[in-house]
Amino acid sequence: MIKAVIFDLDGVIVSTDEFHYLGWQKLADEEGIFFNRTINERLRGVSRLESLEIILEKAAKSYSPEEKKALAEKKNGYYRELLKTLSPSDILPGAIELVNALKNAGIKVAIGSSSKNTPFILRQIGLADTFDAVSDGNQIKKSKPDPEVFLLAASKMQISPGHCLVVEDADAGVEAALNAGMKCLAVGSAYNHPQAHLKANSLSEVSVEILCNL
Ligand code: B16
Ligand code: MG
């Protein structure tokens, strides 16, 4: 039985994924590194520094740890500028309705995101006080597909992993949910993940009954 639902943030609650892409594309162009949307797909759910490592696979030169840190900070600056434009109208279709329906049914709700910008994003979209727990990139050592971010969310809510369901848009996130021993609803880019327990094109299609009957 599902007692808590843990929502990924980027790509599930709000589409900050395009802003990540624009930030990385700008950085890659400045460095003369080939980058495109196909490579960008590999960055979903992955931490900032791991994302940079994927981009640097195409670099002609090698970068020192200090240079990598500076590049990651530079991209984050571009990304944060774009995040300033976010507002509640950017919440994805069906997300807020599903969160409220779950809360009304007595099911706890949490955020489980790799992003260190999670608190800022939640403030921008007006959901800073909505969730029972927030577990994010500031609080974990290992990013998805490691289960740490979801296990932390479950422990903050005092719900055992077997009673949690994760909503994810990244293959790495679906794998993190499964590694945590949780059920998973795949949306967006993770729609075709073969091991997800359920899939949906949009959260507008998902009801509390569907989730609770998993
Ligand atoms: P930041 P999620 C993830 O968010 C993004 O999908 C991923 O592309 C990004 O690299 C990661 O957050 C870290 O983000 O640079 O803001 O710390 O999907 O786990 O909510
Ligand atoms: Mg995501």
mmCIF file of C-alpha atoms and ligand atoms in Angstrom:
data_model
loop_
_atom_site.group_PDB
_atom_site.id
_atom_site.type_symbol
_atom_site.label_atom_id
_atom_site.label_comp_id
_atom_site.label_asym_id
_atom_site.label_seq_id
_atom_site.Cartn_x
_atom_site.Cartn_y
_atom_site.Cartn_z
ATOM 1 C CA MET A 1 0.000 0.000 0.000
ATOM 2 C CA ILE A 2 1.279 3.455 -0.931
ATOM 3 C CA LYS A 3 1.578 5.846 2.058
ATOM 4 C CA ALA A 4 3.835 8.470 0.461
ATOM 5 C CA VAL A 5 4.617 9.794 -3.003
ATOM 6 C CA ILE A 6 8.045 11.296 -3.734
ATOM 7 C CA PHE A 7 8.125 13.653 -6.698
ATOM 8 C CA ASP A 8 11.239 14.387 -8.687
ATOM 9 C CA LEU A 9 11.351 18.147 -9.357
ATOM 10 C CA ASP A 10 12.921 18.943 -12.727
ATOM 11 C CA GLY A 11 10.770 17.394 -15.466
ATOM 12 C CA VAL A 12 7.990 16.262 -13.101
ATOM 13 C CA ILE A 13 6.779 19.312 -11.153
ATOM 14 C CA VAL A 14 8.340 21.981 -13.370
ATOM 15 C CA SER A 15 10.219 22.008 -16.674
ATOM 16 C CA THR A 16 13.562 23.449 -15.672
ATOM 17 C CA ASP A 17 15.160 20.901 -18.011
ATOM 18 C CA GLU A 18 15.144 23.376 -20.917
ATOM 19 C CA PHE A 19 16.985 25.937 -18.748
ATOM 20 C CA HIS A 20 19.607 23.303 -17.844
ATOM 21 C CA TYR A 21 20.035 22.583 -21.554
ATOM 22 C CA LEU A 22 20.418 26.283 -22.436
ATOM 23 C CA GLY A 23 22.977 26.792 -19.640
ATOM 24 C CA TRP A 24 25.085 23.798 -20.674
ATOM 25 C CA GLN A 25 24.833 24.708 -24.372
ATOM 26 C CA LYS A 26 26.127 28.223 -23.654
ATOM 27 C CA LEU A 27 29.033 26.859 -21.617
ATOM 28 C CA ALA A 28 29.897 24.222 -24.234
ATOM 29 C CA ASP A 29 29.816 26.829 -27.025
ATOM 30 C CA GLU A 30 32.163 29.104 -25.055
ATOM 31 C CA GLU A 31 34.575 26.218 -24.517
ATOM 32 C CA GLY A 32 34.305 25.005 -28.132
ATOM 33 C CA ILE A 33 32.920 21.640 -27.024
ATOM 34 C CA PHE A 34 30.360 19.770 -29.157
ATOM 35 C CA PHE A 35 27.045 19.446 -27.312
ATOM 36 C CA ASN A 36 23.500 18.731 -28.454
ATOM 37 C CA ARG A 37 20.073 17.647 -27.180
ATOM 38 C CA THR A 38 20.954 13.959 -27.492
ATOM 39 C CA ILE A 39 23.878 14.392 -25.100
ATOM 40 C CA ASN A 40 21.638 16.583 -22.933
ATOM 41 C CA GLU A 41 19.269 13.626 -22.397
ATOM 42 C CA ARG A 42 22.081 11.865 -20.495
ATOM 43 C CA LEU A 43 22.150 14.733 -17.952
ATOM 44 C CA ARG A 44 18.632 14.165 -16.630
ATOM 45 C CA GLY A 45 18.634 13.456 -12.897
ATOM 46 C CA VAL A 46 22.450 13.486 -12.839
ATOM 47 C CA SER A 47 24.347 15.881 -10.512
ATOM 48 C CA ARG A 48 25.927 19.112 -11.781
ATOM 49 C CA LEU A 49 29.528 17.858 -11.666
ATOM 50 C CA GLU A 50 28.642 14.493 -13.186
ATOM 51 C CA SER A 51 26.779 16.360 -15.936
ATOM 52 C CA LEU A 52 29.922 18.396 -16.620
ATOM 53 C CA GLU A 53 31.991 15.193 -16.841
ATOM 54 C CA ILE A 54 29.599 13.888 -19.524
ATOM 55 C CA ILE A 55 29.965 17.150 -21.493
ATOM 56 C CA LEU A 56 33.773 17.064 -21.183
ATOM 57 C CA GLU A 57 33.844 13.631 -22.872
ATOM 58 C CA LYS A 58 33.800 15.670 -26.132
ATOM 59 C CA ALA A 59 36.457 18.197 -25.034
ATOM 60 C CA ALA A 60 39.751 18.373 -26.905
ATOM 61 C CA LYS A 61 41.755 19.179 -23.761
ATOM 62 C CA SER A 62 41.659 18.014 -20.174
ATOM 63 C CA TYR A 63 40.541 20.252 -17.310
ATOM 64 C CA SER A 64 41.909 20.407 -13.756
ATOM 65 C CA PRO A 65 39.543 19.886 -10.801
ATOM 66 C CA GLU A 66 39.656 23.665 -10.139
ATOM 67 C CA GLU A 67 38.792 24.446 -13.770
ATOM 68 C CA LYS A 68 35.909 21.958 -13.630
ATOM 69 C CA LYS A 69 34.553 23.580 -10.475
ATOM 70 C CA ALA A 70 34.717 27.001 -12.148
ATOM 71 C CA LEU A 71 32.931 25.708 -15.262
ATOM 72 C CA ALA A 72 30.170 24.114 -13.179
ATOM 73 C CA GLU A 73 29.708 27.380 -11.261
ATOM 74 C CA LYS A 74 29.599 29.351 -14.503
ATOM 75 C CA LYS A 75 26.842 27.105 -15.901
ATOM 76 C CA ASN A 76 24.953 27.384 -12.626
ATOM 77 C CA GLY A 77 25.085 31.188 -12.957
ATOM 78 C CA TYR A 78 23.535 31.019 -16.444
ATOM 79 C CA TYR A 79 20.933 28.558 -15.144
ATOM 80 C CA ARG A 80 20.056 30.678 -12.072
ATOM 81 C CA GLU A 81 19.496 33.713 -14.297
ATOM 82 C CA LEU A 82 16.913 31.702 -16.258
ATOM 83 C CA LEU A 83 15.343 30.347 -13.043
ATOM 84 C CA LYS A 84 14.542 33.936 -12.004
ATOM 85 C CA THR A 85 11.844 33.929 -14.717
ATOM 86 C CA LEU A 86 10.044 30.900 -13.180
ATOM 87 C CA SER A 87 6.610 31.443 -11.660
ATOM 88 C CA PRO A 88 3.682 29.283 -10.468
ATOM 89 C CA SER A 89 2.393 29.274 -14.066
ATOM 90 C CA ASP A 90 5.348 27.035 -14.971
ATOM 91 C CA ILE A 91 4.118 24.140 -12.823
ATOM 92 C CA LEU A 92 3.486 21.223 -15.192
ATOM 93 C CA PRO A 93 -0.118 20.198 -16.045
ATOM 94 C CA GLY A 94 -1.785 18.062 -13.384
ATOM 95 C CA ALA A 95 1.080 18.300 -10.868
ATOM 96 C CA ILE A 96 -0.511 20.557 -8.278
ATOM 97 C CA GLU A 97 -3.889 18.816 -8.631
ATOM 98 C CA LEU A 98 -2.286 15.404 -7.983
ATOM 99 C CA VAL A 99 -0.270 16.695 -5.009
ATOM 100 C CA ASN A 100 -3.406 18.199 -3.438
ATOM 101 C CA ALA A 101 -5.504 15.078 -4.102
ATOM 102 C CA LEU A 102 -2.842 12.907 -2.434
ATOM 103 C CA LYS A 103 -2.716 15.211 0.593
ATOM 104 C CA ASN A 104 -6.520 15.154 0.863
ATOM 105 C CA ALA A 105 -6.396 11.336 0.805
ATOM 106 C CA GLY A 106 -3.936 11.369 3.739
ATOM 107 C CA ILE A 107 -0.937 10.349 1.630
ATOM 108 C CA LYS A 108 2.308 12.161 2.383
ATOM 109 C CA VAL A 109 4.109 14.017 -0.395
ATOM 110 C CA ALA A 110 7.820 14.806 -0.787
ATOM 111 C CA ILE A 111 10.349 16.130 -3.251
ATOM 112 C CA GLY A 112 13.357 13.968 -4.196
ATOM 113 C CA SER A 113 15.616 15.970 -6.511
ATOM 114 C CA SER A 114 19.306 15.899 -7.436
ATOM 115 C CA SER A 115 19.238 19.677 -7.762
ATOM 116 C CA LYS A 116 21.035 21.975 -5.337
ATOM 117 C CA ASN A 117 18.719 24.708 -6.600
ATOM 118 C CA THR A 118 15.624 22.914 -5.250
ATOM 119 C CA PRO A 119 14.818 25.457 -2.449
ATOM 120 C CA PHE A 120 15.112 28.361 -4.921
ATOM 121 C CA ILE A 121 12.944 26.632 -7.547
ATOM 122 C CA LEU A 122 10.242 25.719 -4.997
ATOM 123 C CA ARG A 123 10.136 29.351 -3.824
ATOM 124 C CA GLN A 124 9.889 30.625 -7.405
ATOM 125 C CA ILE A 125 6.906 28.371 -8.193
ATOM 126 C CA GLY A 126 5.172 29.028 -4.858
ATOM 127 C CA LEU A 127 5.504 25.474 -3.476
ATOM 128 C CA ALA A 128 8.073 26.072 -0.709
ATOM 129 C CA ASP A 129 5.609 25.031 2.030
ATOM 130 C CA THR A 130 3.617 22.397 0.138
ATOM 131 C CA PHE A 131 5.565 19.187 0.779
ATOM 132 C CA ASP A 132 5.907 17.095 3.942
ATOM 133 C CA ALA A 133 9.619 16.620 3.183
ATOM 134 C CA VAL A 134 12.214 17.925 0.745
ATOM 135 C CA SER A 135 15.282 15.838 -0.067
ATOM 136 C CA ASP A 136 17.673 17.416 -2.559
ATOM 137 C CA GLY A 137 21.171 17.675 -3.970
ATOM 138 C CA ASN A 138 22.368 19.724 -0.977
ATOM 139 C CA GLN A 139 21.720 16.834 1.400
ATOM 140 C CA ILE A 140 23.111 13.802 -0.417
ATOM 141 C CA LYS A 141 26.515 12.383 -1.328
ATOM 142 C CA LYS A 142 25.518 10.070 -4.195
ATOM 143 C CA SER A 143 23.196 11.097 -6.983
ATOM 144 C CA LYS A 144 20.662 9.017 -8.934
ATOM 145 C CA PRO A 145 20.720 6.082 -9.809
ATOM 146 C CA ASP A 146 21.903 5.736 -6.214
ATOM 147 C CA PRO A 147 18.764 5.546 -4.015
ATOM 148 C CA GLU A 148 20.096 7.989 -1.363
ATOM 149 C CA VAL A 149 17.883 10.979 -2.268
ATOM 150 C CA PHE A 150 14.678 8.898 -2.121
ATOM 151 C CA LEU A 151 15.653 6.966 1.019
ATOM 152 C CA LEU A 152 16.320 10.294 2.738
ATOM 153 C CA ALA A 153 12.887 11.596 1.707
ATOM 154 C CA ALA A 154 11.237 8.418 3.062
ATOM 155 C CA SER A 155 13.109 8.641 6.354
ATOM 156 C CA LYS A 156 12.173 12.331 6.773
ATOM 157 C CA MET A 157 8.512 11.309 6.399
ATOM 158 C CA GLN A 158 9.043 8.238 8.610
ATOM 159 C CA ILE A 159 7.546 5.994 5.935
ATOM 160 C CA SER A 160 9.258 2.727 4.994
ATOM 161 C CA PRO A 161 10.595 2.567 1.389
ATOM 162 C CA GLY A 162 8.220 -0.275 0.512
ATOM 163 C CA HIS A 163 5.279 2.080 1.091
ATOM 164 C CA CYS A 164 6.669 4.836 -1.153
ATOM 165 C CA LEU A 165 6.086 5.584 -4.812
ATOM 166 C CA VAL A 166 8.429 7.804 -6.846
ATOM 167 C CA VAL A 167 7.392 9.926 -9.834
ATOM 168 C CA GLU A 168 10.336 10.349 -12.223
ATOM 169 C CA ASP A 169 11.178 11.676 -15.696
ATOM 170 C CA ALA A 170 14.753 10.329 -15.860
ATOM 171 C CA ASP A 171 15.957 6.771 -16.425
ATOM 172 C CA ALA A 172 18.561 7.329 -13.675
ATOM 173 C CA GLY A 173 15.723 8.362 -11.345
ATOM 174 C CA VAL A 174 13.586 5.298 -12.152
ATOM 175 C CA GLU A 175 16.619 3.148 -11.363
ATOM 176 C CA ALA A 176 17.186 5.071 -8.108
ATOM 177 C CA ALA A 177 13.567 4.390 -7.091
ATOM 178 C CA LEU A 178 13.899 0.683 -7.847
ATOM 179 C CA ASN A 179 17.234 0.579 -6.001
ATOM 180 C CA ALA A 180 15.428 2.101 -2.997
ATOM 181 C CA GLY A 181 12.823 -0.684 -3.095
ATOM 182 C CA MET A 182 10.091 1.783 -4.081
ATOM 183 C CA LYS A 183 7.423 1.698 -6.773
ATOM 184 C CA CYS A 184 7.854 4.071 -9.695
ATOM 185 C CA LEU A 185 5.635 6.035 -12.047
ATOM 186 C CA ALA A 186 7.592 7.081 -15.151
ATOM 187 C CA VAL A 187 6.706 10.234 -17.074
ATOM 188 C CA GLY A 188 8.316 12.255 -19.870
ATOM 189 C CA SER A 189 11.724 10.998 -20.977
ATOM 190 C CA ALA A 190 11.501 7.944 -18.710
ATOM 191 C CA TYR A 191 8.140 6.912 -20.237
ATOM 192 C CA ASN A 192 9.613 3.871 -21.960
ATOM 193 C CA HIS A 193 11.656 2.589 -19.028
ATOM 194 C CA PRO A 194 10.866 -1.152 -19.002
ATOM 195 C CA GLN A 195 10.981 -1.537 -15.222
ATOM 196 C CA ALA A 196 8.678 1.313 -14.191
ATOM 197 C CA HIS A 197 5.522 0.047 -12.481
ATOM 198 C CA LEU A 198 3.335 2.595 -14.248
ATOM 199 C CA LYS A 199 3.744 5.230 -16.955
ATOM 200 C CA ALA A 200 1.855 8.353 -17.956
ATOM 201 C CA ASN A 201 2.226 11.062 -20.583
ATOM 202 C CA SER A 202 1.143 13.706 -18.110
ATOM 203 C CA LEU A 203 0.255 13.886 -14.425
ATOM 204 C CA SER A 204 -3.214 15.030 -15.561
ATOM 205 C CA GLU A 205 -3.870 11.364 -16.447
ATOM 206 C CA VAL A 206 -2.949 10.108 -12.967
ATOM 207 C CA SER A 207 -5.405 9.698 -10.107
ATOM 208 C CA VAL A 208 -4.891 8.831 -6.437
ATOM 209 C CA GLU A 209 -6.827 5.581 -7.074
ATOM 210 C CA ILE A 210 -4.432 4.485 -9.834
ATOM 211 C CA LEU A 211 -1.416 5.072 -7.572
ATOM 212 C CA CYS A 212 -2.932 3.431 -4.531
ATOM 213 C CA ASN A 213 -3.866 0.301 -6.451
ATOM 214 C CA LEU A 214 -0.277 -0.372 -7.502
HETATM 215 P P1 B16 B 1 21.656 21.570 -10.068
HETATM 216 P P2 B16 B 1 15.963 16.449 -10.768
HETATM 217 C C1 B16 B 1 18.315 17.321 -11.698
HETATM 218 O O1 B16 B 1 17.056 17.595 -11.150
HETATM 219 C C2 B16 B 1 18.328 17.591 -13.184
HETATM 220 O O2 B16 B 1 17.483 16.677 -13.868
HETATM 221 C C3 B16 B 1 19.722 17.439 -13.733
HETATM 222 O O3 B16 B 1 19.736 17.748 -15.114
HETATM 223 C C4 B16 B 1 20.669 18.388 -12.964
HETATM 224 O O4 B16 B 1 21.996 18.239 -13.421
HETATM 225 C C5 B16 B 1 20.577 18.075 -11.471
HETATM 226 O O5 B16 B 1 19.229 18.209 -11.036
HETATM 227 C C6 B16 B 1 21.454 18.984 -10.638
HETATM 228 O O6 B16 B 1 20.930 20.282 -10.699
HETATM 229 O O7 B16 B 1 22.758 21.974 -10.997
HETATM 230 O O8 B16 B 1 20.531 22.579 -10.001
HETATM 231 O O9 B16 B 1 22.172 21.172 -8.700
HETATM 232 O O10 B16 B 1 15.454 15.917 -12.067
HETATM 233 O O11 B16 B 1 16.659 15.410 -9.923
HETATM 234 O O12 B16 B 1 14.925 17.239 -10.005
HETATM 235 MG MG MG B 2 13.947 15.028 -13.331
#
